[in-house]
Each structure stands twice: as structure tokens, then as C-alpha cells.
């Protein structure tokens, strides 16, 4: 039977995907009590050949090793990358709002009164969102990274992985990993957030 994909079992639940089909990997408990990851599409529809039954603890060990290597490689550079990533994301959102505002402004001259009211309301909303993003952008430029975003702090948490709380494990995973693509023999390719 398949166990619920509860975060209390494994901090990578929701991030682990089948390397063959891209579907979520779910945890399944075997008759001897050990827990394995299995492709959810294979389990439900048999449309994927899957990557086999990957033991949870073996995949966790592989992912932790990759996290340690990743943090070592990036070190101080990662701090700059985190801020740059946030800055670029906010800048892109502002640009998107500017495009929407220009599009709405172009419609003003050919709109009926009812449509004008809607467009004006939409413009006001977008201007407010843009101002909030600009303020957030200024704060991003001026703020220091919190300890939870500091690569050294994250690395220390990873080094003490078995001793830290589940919440801290999940926090580390959420800060660093977008997806863990799982392959046969517990191979994993990680898509990193930073």
C-alpha cells in the first residue's frame, strides 16, 4: 500500500519526480517494513516503466551529499546569487506590470465609459502592485541575508542533518531545491533554486 505523501516521512516529498516520466515519486511501504520511492504513474496506470523501488534512506543520503557539494562549490558566491535572483525576479514582475499598463493605456482612447471605469480600476491596482514591488526591490538591495539563507548556515544544518528537526530539514530543502529527478540505482539530478 502507498503511504500518504506526508512531510513527516521525508523532507523531499513533493520535490522527488520520476526521472523517466516526470510524475511525482510516492512513498510505498514494502511487506518487510522498509520504505521505497516509486513512480506514481507506474503505481496508478502502469504507463511508466519507472525507476525501480528506491529506498528512502538511500535517496536521502544521495541528495544530502549533493546539497553539501553544492553549498561548498557556491559558498560566498551563493549569497550574491540569492540576492541577484530575488532582484531579477522582482524586476521581471515590474516589467510585466509595465507592459500591462502600456496595453491598458493604449485601450483608453477607444473604450466606452463602462470599459473606461474598469480600465482605470485595473490601472490603479497595477500601479499599487508596481509600487509595492519597487519598495520590495529597494528592500532587497538594502537587506542582508538572513541566517536561514546564508550558505554557511545551510551547510551547518546539512552537516548535522540527522540531529536537526524535520522543520529545519524541510526549510533547507525548500531554500535550495526545485526538483529532485530520481533515476535507477538512487541516482538523482537536482534542479537547484540557487
mmCIF file of N, CA and C in Angstrom, residues 44-116:
data_model
loop_
_atom_site.group_PDB
_atom_site.id
_atom_site.type_symbol
_atom_site.label_atom_id
_atom_site.label_comp_id
_atom_site.label_asym_id
_atom_site.label_seq_id
_atom_site.Cartn_x
_atom_site.Cartn_y
_atom_site.Cartn_z
ATOM 1 N N UNK A 44 -0.085 3.857 -10.455
ATOM 2 C CA UNK A 44 -1.511 4.042 -10.740
ATOM 3 C C UNK A 44 -1.942 3.541 -12.117
ATOM 4 N N UNK A 45 -1.130 3.786 -13.134
ATOM 5 C CA UNK A 45 -1.586 3.498 -14.503
ATOM 6 C C UNK A 45 -0.691 2.534 -15.270
ATOM 7 N N UNK A 46 0.467 2.235 -14.733
ATOM 8 C CA UNK A 46 1.459 1.365 -15.378
ATOM 9 C C UNK A 46 1.943 1.910 -16.724
ATOM 10 N N UNK A 47 1.750 3.208 -16.990
ATOM 11 C CA UNK A 47 2.186 3.813 -18.249
ATOM 12 C C UNK A 47 3.673 4.156 -18.241
ATOM 13 N N UNK A 48 4.300 4.109 -17.095
ATOM 14 C CA UNK A 48 5.733 4.378 -16.984
ATOM 15 C C UNK A 48 6.413 3.112 -16.483
ATOM 16 N N UNK A 49 7.563 2.828 -17.021
ATOM 17 C CA UNK A 49 8.305 1.658 -16.534
ATOM 18 C C UNK A 49 8.945 1.948 -15.193
ATOM 19 N N UNK A 50 9.014 3.216 -14.841
ATOM 20 C CA UNK A 50 9.520 3.623 -13.537
ATOM 21 C C UNK A 50 11.026 3.499 -13.427
ATOM 22 N N UNK A 51 11.525 3.838 -12.261
ATOM 23 C CA UNK A 51 12.955 3.795 -11.994
ATOM 24 C C UNK A 51 13.275 2.761 -10.926
ATOM 25 N N UNK A 52 12.326 1.890 -10.673
ATOM 26 C CA UNK A 52 12.516 0.868 -9.651
ATOM 27 C C UNK A 52 12.069 1.370 -8.297
ATOM 28 N N UNK A 53 12.228 0.530 -7.315
ATOM 29 C CA UNK A 53 11.918 0.907 -5.936
ATOM 30 C C UNK A 53 13.182 1.447 -5.313
ATOM 31 N N UNK A 54 13.198 2.724 -5.031
ATOM 32 C CA UNK A 54 14.371 3.396 -4.474
ATOM 33 C C UNK A 54 14.154 3.554 -2.974
ATOM 34 N N UNK A 55 15.059 2.990 -2.172
ATOM 35 C CA UNK A 55 14.922 3.107 -0.717
ATOM 36 C C UNK A 55 15.006 4.574 -0.311
ATOM 37 N N UNK A 56 14.112 4.972 0.568
ATOM 38 C CA UNK A 56 14.029 6.354 1.026
ATOM 39 C C UNK A 56 15.352 6.814 1.631
ATOM 40 N N UNK A 57 15.946 6.004 2.499
ATOM 41 C CA UNK A 57 17.178 6.429 3.169
ATOM 42 C C UNK A 57 18.356 6.540 2.198
ATOM 43 N N UNK A 58 18.387 5.711 1.172
ATOM 44 C CA UNK A 58 19.472 5.784 0.183
ATOM 45 C C UNK A 58 19.338 7.053 -0.663
ATOM 46 N N UNK A 59 18.117 7.378 -1.084
ATOM 47 C CA UNK A 59 17.909 8.606 -1.854
ATOM 48 C C UNK A 59 18.209 9.827 -0.983
ATOM 49 N N UNK A 60 17.797 9.788 0.258
ATOM 50 C CA UNK A 60 18.071 10.909 1.158
ATOM 51 C C UNK A 60 19.583 11.116 1.286
ATOM 52 N N UNK A 61 20.331 10.041 1.452
ATOM 53 C CA UNK A 61 21.788 10.121 1.555
ATOM 54 C C UNK A 61 22.384 10.746 0.293
ATOM 55 N N UNK A 62 21.926 10.325 -0.875
ATOM 56 C CA UNK A 62 22.419 10.859 -2.150
ATOM 57 C C UNK A 62 22.130 12.355 -2.262
ATOM 58 N N UNK A 63 20.930 12.754 -1.913
ATOM 59 C CA UNK A 63 20.543 14.164 -2.024
ATOM 60 C C UNK A 63 21.330 15.019 -1.038
ATOM 61 N N UNK A 64 21.510 14.542 0.179
ATOM 62 C CA UNK A 64 22.278 15.288 1.178
ATOM 63 C C UNK A 64 23.715 15.483 0.696
ATOM 64 N N UNK A 65 24.320 14.439 0.133
ATOM 65 C CA UNK A 65 25.680 14.580 -0.410
ATOM 66 C C UNK A 65 25.734 15.647 -1.493
ATOM 67 N N UNK A 66 24.729 15.664 -2.361
ATOM 68 C CA UNK A 66 24.708 16.672 -3.427
ATOM 69 C C UNK A 66 24.511 18.074 -2.860
ATOM 70 N N UNK A 67 23.689 18.202 -1.825
ATOM 71 C CA UNK A 67 23.497 19.515 -1.193
ATOM 72 C C UNK A 67 24.819 20.007 -0.611
ATOM 73 N N UNK A 68 25.534 19.129 0.102
ATOM 74 C CA UNK A 68 26.828 19.511 0.684
ATOM 75 C C UNK A 68 27.790 19.994 -0.404
ATOM 76 N N UNK A 69 27.882 19.253 -1.488
ATOM 77 C CA UNK A 69 28.774 19.634 -2.590
ATOM 78 C C UNK A 69 28.343 20.965 -3.198
ATOM 79 N N UNK A 70 27.047 21.118 -3.385
ATOM 80 C CA UNK A 70 26.515 22.340 -3.984
ATOM 81 C C UNK A 70 26.859 23.555 -3.123
ATOM 82 N N UNK A 71 26.666 23.432 -1.823
ATOM 83 C CA UNK A 71 26.943 24.553 -0.923
ATOM 84 C C UNK A 71 28.439 24.837 -0.842
ATOM 85 N N UNK A 72 29.248 23.815 -0.916
ATOM 86 C CA UNK A 72 30.701 24.009 -0.890
ATOM 87 C C UNK A 72 31.167 24.744 -2.133
ATOM 88 N N UNK A 73 30.643 24.339 -3.282
ATOM 89 C CA UNK A 73 31.047 24.953 -4.549
ATOM 90 C C UNK A 73 30.656 26.419 -4.598
ATOM 91 N N UNK A 74 29.459 26.727 -4.145
ATOM 92 C CA UNK A 74 28.975 28.089 -4.301
ATOM 93 C C UNK A 74 29.355 29.025 -3.173
ATOM 94 N N UNK A 75 29.482 28.516 -1.948
ATOM 95 C CA UNK A 75 29.933 29.316 -0.814
ATOM 96 C C UNK A 75 29.445 30.743 -0.830
ATOM 97 N N UNK A 76 30.363 31.679 -0.771
ATOM 98 C CA UNK A 76 30.032 33.106 -0.718
ATOM 99 C C UNK A 76 29.335 33.564 -1.992
ATOM 100 N N UNK A 77 29.669 32.940 -3.109
ATOM 101 C CA UNK A 77 29.020 33.312 -4.374
ATOM 102 C C UNK A 77 27.512 33.105 -4.280
ATOM 103 N N UNK A 78 27.094 32.100 -3.513
ATOM 104 C CA UNK A 78 25.675 31.810 -3.374
ATOM 105 C C UNK A 78 24.933 32.966 -2.729
ATOM 106 N N UNK A 79 25.567 33.663 -1.786
ATOM 107 C CA UNK A 79 24.925 34.806 -1.144
ATOM 108 C C UNK A 79 24.558 35.859 -2.189
ATOM 109 N N UNK A 80 25.513 36.158 -3.063
ATOM 110 C CA UNK A 80 25.241 37.142 -4.114
ATOM 111 C C UNK A 80 24.179 36.630 -5.074
ATOM 112 N N UNK A 81 24.233 35.333 -5.339
ATOM 113 C CA UNK A 81 23.284 34.742 -6.277
ATOM 114 C C UNK A 81 21.854 34.826 -5.730
ATOM 115 N N UNK A 82 21.682 34.604 -4.434
ATOM 116 C CA UNK A 82 20.358 34.681 -3.822
ATOM 117 C C UNK A 82 19.780 36.087 -4.001
ATOM 118 N N UNK A 83 20.589 37.104 -3.666
ATOM 119 C CA UNK A 83 20.113 38.480 -3.797
ATOM 120 C C UNK A 83 19.858 38.833 -5.264
ATOM 121 N N UNK A 84 20.753 38.401 -6.153
ATOM 122 C CA UNK A 84 20.596 38.693 -7.572
ATOM 123 C C UNK A 84 19.332 38.032 -8.111
ATOM 124 N N UNK A 85 19.084 36.798 -7.711
ATOM 125 C CA UNK A 85 17.896 36.072 -8.150
ATOM 126 C C UNK A 85 16.621 36.796 -7.711
ATOM 127 N N UNK A 86 16.577 37.233 -6.459
ATOM 128 C CA UNK A 86 15.419 37.973 -5.945
ATOM 129 C C UNK A 86 15.252 39.284 -6.703
ATOM 130 N N UNK A 87 16.359 39.970 -6.947
ATOM 131 C CA UNK A 87 16.337 41.241 -7.667
ATOM 132 C C UNK A 87 15.804 41.049 -9.084
ATOM 133 N N UNK A 88 16.298 40.027 -9.778
ATOM 134 C CA UNK A 88 15.860 39.767 -11.156
ATOM 135 C C UNK A 88 14.384 39.370 -11.208
ATOM 136 N N UNK A 89 13.954 38.584 -10.245
ATOM 137 C CA UNK A 89 12.548 38.172 -10.208
ATOM 138 C C UNK A 89 11.635 39.382 -10.025
ATOM 139 N N UNK A 90 11.985 40.243 -9.080
ATOM 140 C CA UNK A 90 11.181 41.441 -8.840
ATOM 141 C C UNK A 90 11.207 42.372 -10.057
ATOM 142 N N UNK A 91 12.369 42.533 -10.673
ATOM 143 C CA UNK A 91 12.488 43.378 -11.870
ATOM 144 C C UNK A 91 11.612 42.845 -12.996
ATOM 145 N N UNK A 92 11.580 41.534 -13.163
ATOM 146 C CA UNK A 92 10.744 40.919 -14.209
ATOM 147 C C UNK A 92 9.262 41.161 -13.933
ATOM 148 N N UNK A 93 8.868 41.061 -12.669
ATOM 149 C CA UNK A 93 7.469 41.321 -12.310
ATOM 150 C C UNK A 93 7.102 42.777 -12.599
ATOM 151 N N UNK A 94 8.006 43.694 -12.296
ATOM 152 C CA UNK A 94 7.761 45.121 -12.566
ATOM 153 C C UNK A 94 7.632 45.352 -14.068
ATOM 154 N N UNK A 95 8.489 44.731 -14.854
ATOM 155 C CA UNK A 95 8.425 44.872 -16.317
ATOM 156 C C UNK A 95 7.108 44.343 -16.864
ATOM 157 N N UNK A 96 6.649 43.227 -16.313
ATOM 158 C CA UNK A 96 5.376 42.650 -16.749
ATOM 159 C C UNK A 96 4.222 43.614 -16.446
ATOM 160 N N UNK A 97 4.249 44.219 -15.284
ATOM 161 C CA UNK A 97 3.212 45.196 -14.928
ATOM 162 C C UNK A 97 3.281 46.398 -15.866
ATOM 163 N N UNK A 98 4.498 46.861 -16.183
ATOM 164 C CA UNK A 98 4.648 47.979 -17.125
ATOM 165 C C UNK A 98 4.026 47.646 -18.482
ATOM 166 N N UNK A 99 4.219 46.433 -18.954
ATOM 167 C CA UNK A 99 3.630 46.004 -20.226
ATOM 168 C C UNK A 99 2.106 46.034 -20.151
ATOM 169 N N UNK A 100 1.561 45.520 -19.033
ATOM 170 C CA UNK A 100 0.110 45.541 -18.849
ATOM 171 C C UNK A 100 -0.417 46.973 -18.802
ATOM 172 N N UNK A 101 0.305 47.859 -18.110
ATOM 173 C CA UNK A 101 -0.117 49.260 -18.030
ATOM 174 C C UNK A 101 -0.101 49.918 -19.409
ATOM 175 N N UNK A 102 0.936 49.656 -20.191
ATOM 176 C CA UNK A 102 1.001 50.216 -21.551
ATOM 177 C C UNK A 102 -0.134 49.700 -22.425
ATOM 178 N N UNK A 103 -0.448 48.438 -22.286
ATOM 179 C CA UNK A 103 -1.542 47.846 -23.053
ATOM 180 C C UNK A 103 -2.883 48.478 -22.669
ATOM 181 N N UNK A 104 -3.092 48.651 -21.371
ATOM 182 C CA UNK A 104 -4.331 49.275 -20.899
ATOM 183 C C UNK A 104 -4.410 50.744 -21.337
ATOM 184 N N UNK A 105 -3.292 51.447 -21.280
ATOM 185 C CA UNK A 105 -3.273 52.855 -21.690
ATOM 186 C C UNK A 105 -3.629 52.987 -23.173
ATOM 187 N N UNK A 106 -3.187 52.037 -23.976
ATOM 188 C CA UNK A 106 -3.494 52.066 -25.409
ATOM 189 C C UNK A 106 -4.987 51.879 -25.661
ATOM 190 N N UNK A 107 -5.684 51.192 -24.774
ATOM 191 C CA UNK A 107 -7.116 50.929 -24.936
ATOM 192 C C UNK A 107 -7.988 52.094 -24.461
ATOM 193 N N UNK A 108 -7.413 53.022 -23.708
ATOM 194 C CA UNK A 108 -8.205 54.112 -23.136
ATOM 195 C C UNK A 108 -8.933 54.952 -24.190
ATOM 196 N N UNK A 109 -8.269 55.281 -25.282
ATOM 197 C CA UNK A 109 -8.857 56.190 -26.274
ATOM 198 C C UNK A 109 -10.013 55.570 -27.056
ATOM 199 N N UNK A 110 -10.098 54.255 -27.099
ATOM 200 C CA UNK A 110 -11.149 53.611 -27.898
ATOM 201 C C UNK A 110 -12.189 52.903 -27.043
ATOM 202 N N UNK A 111 -12.218 53.172 -25.748
ATOM 203 C CA UNK A 111 -13.103 52.434 -24.847
ATOM 204 C C UNK A 111 -14.366 53.210 -24.522
ATOM 205 N N UNK A 112 -15.415 52.434 -24.231
ATOM 206 C CA UNK A 112 -16.674 53.029 -23.782
ATOM 207 C C UNK A 112 -16.531 53.456 -22.330
ATOM 208 N N UNK A 113 -17.533 54.190 -21.830
ATOM 209 C CA UNK A 113 -17.479 54.677 -20.446
ATOM 210 C C UNK A 113 -17.394 53.534 -19.436
ATOM 211 N N UNK A 114 -18.186 52.484 -19.656
ATOM 212 C CA UNK A 114 -18.172 51.349 -18.729
ATOM 213 C C UNK A 114 -16.801 50.684 -18.726
ATOM 214 N N UNK A 115 -16.237 50.532 -19.922
ATOM 215 C CA UNK A 115 -14.926 49.911 -20.032
ATOM 216 C C UNK A 115 -13.837 50.815 -19.447
ATOM 217 N N UNK A 116 -14.012 52.140 -19.595
ATOM 218 C CA UNK A 116 -13.056 53.091 -19.024
ATOM 219 C C UNK A 116 -12.964 52.942 -17.508
#
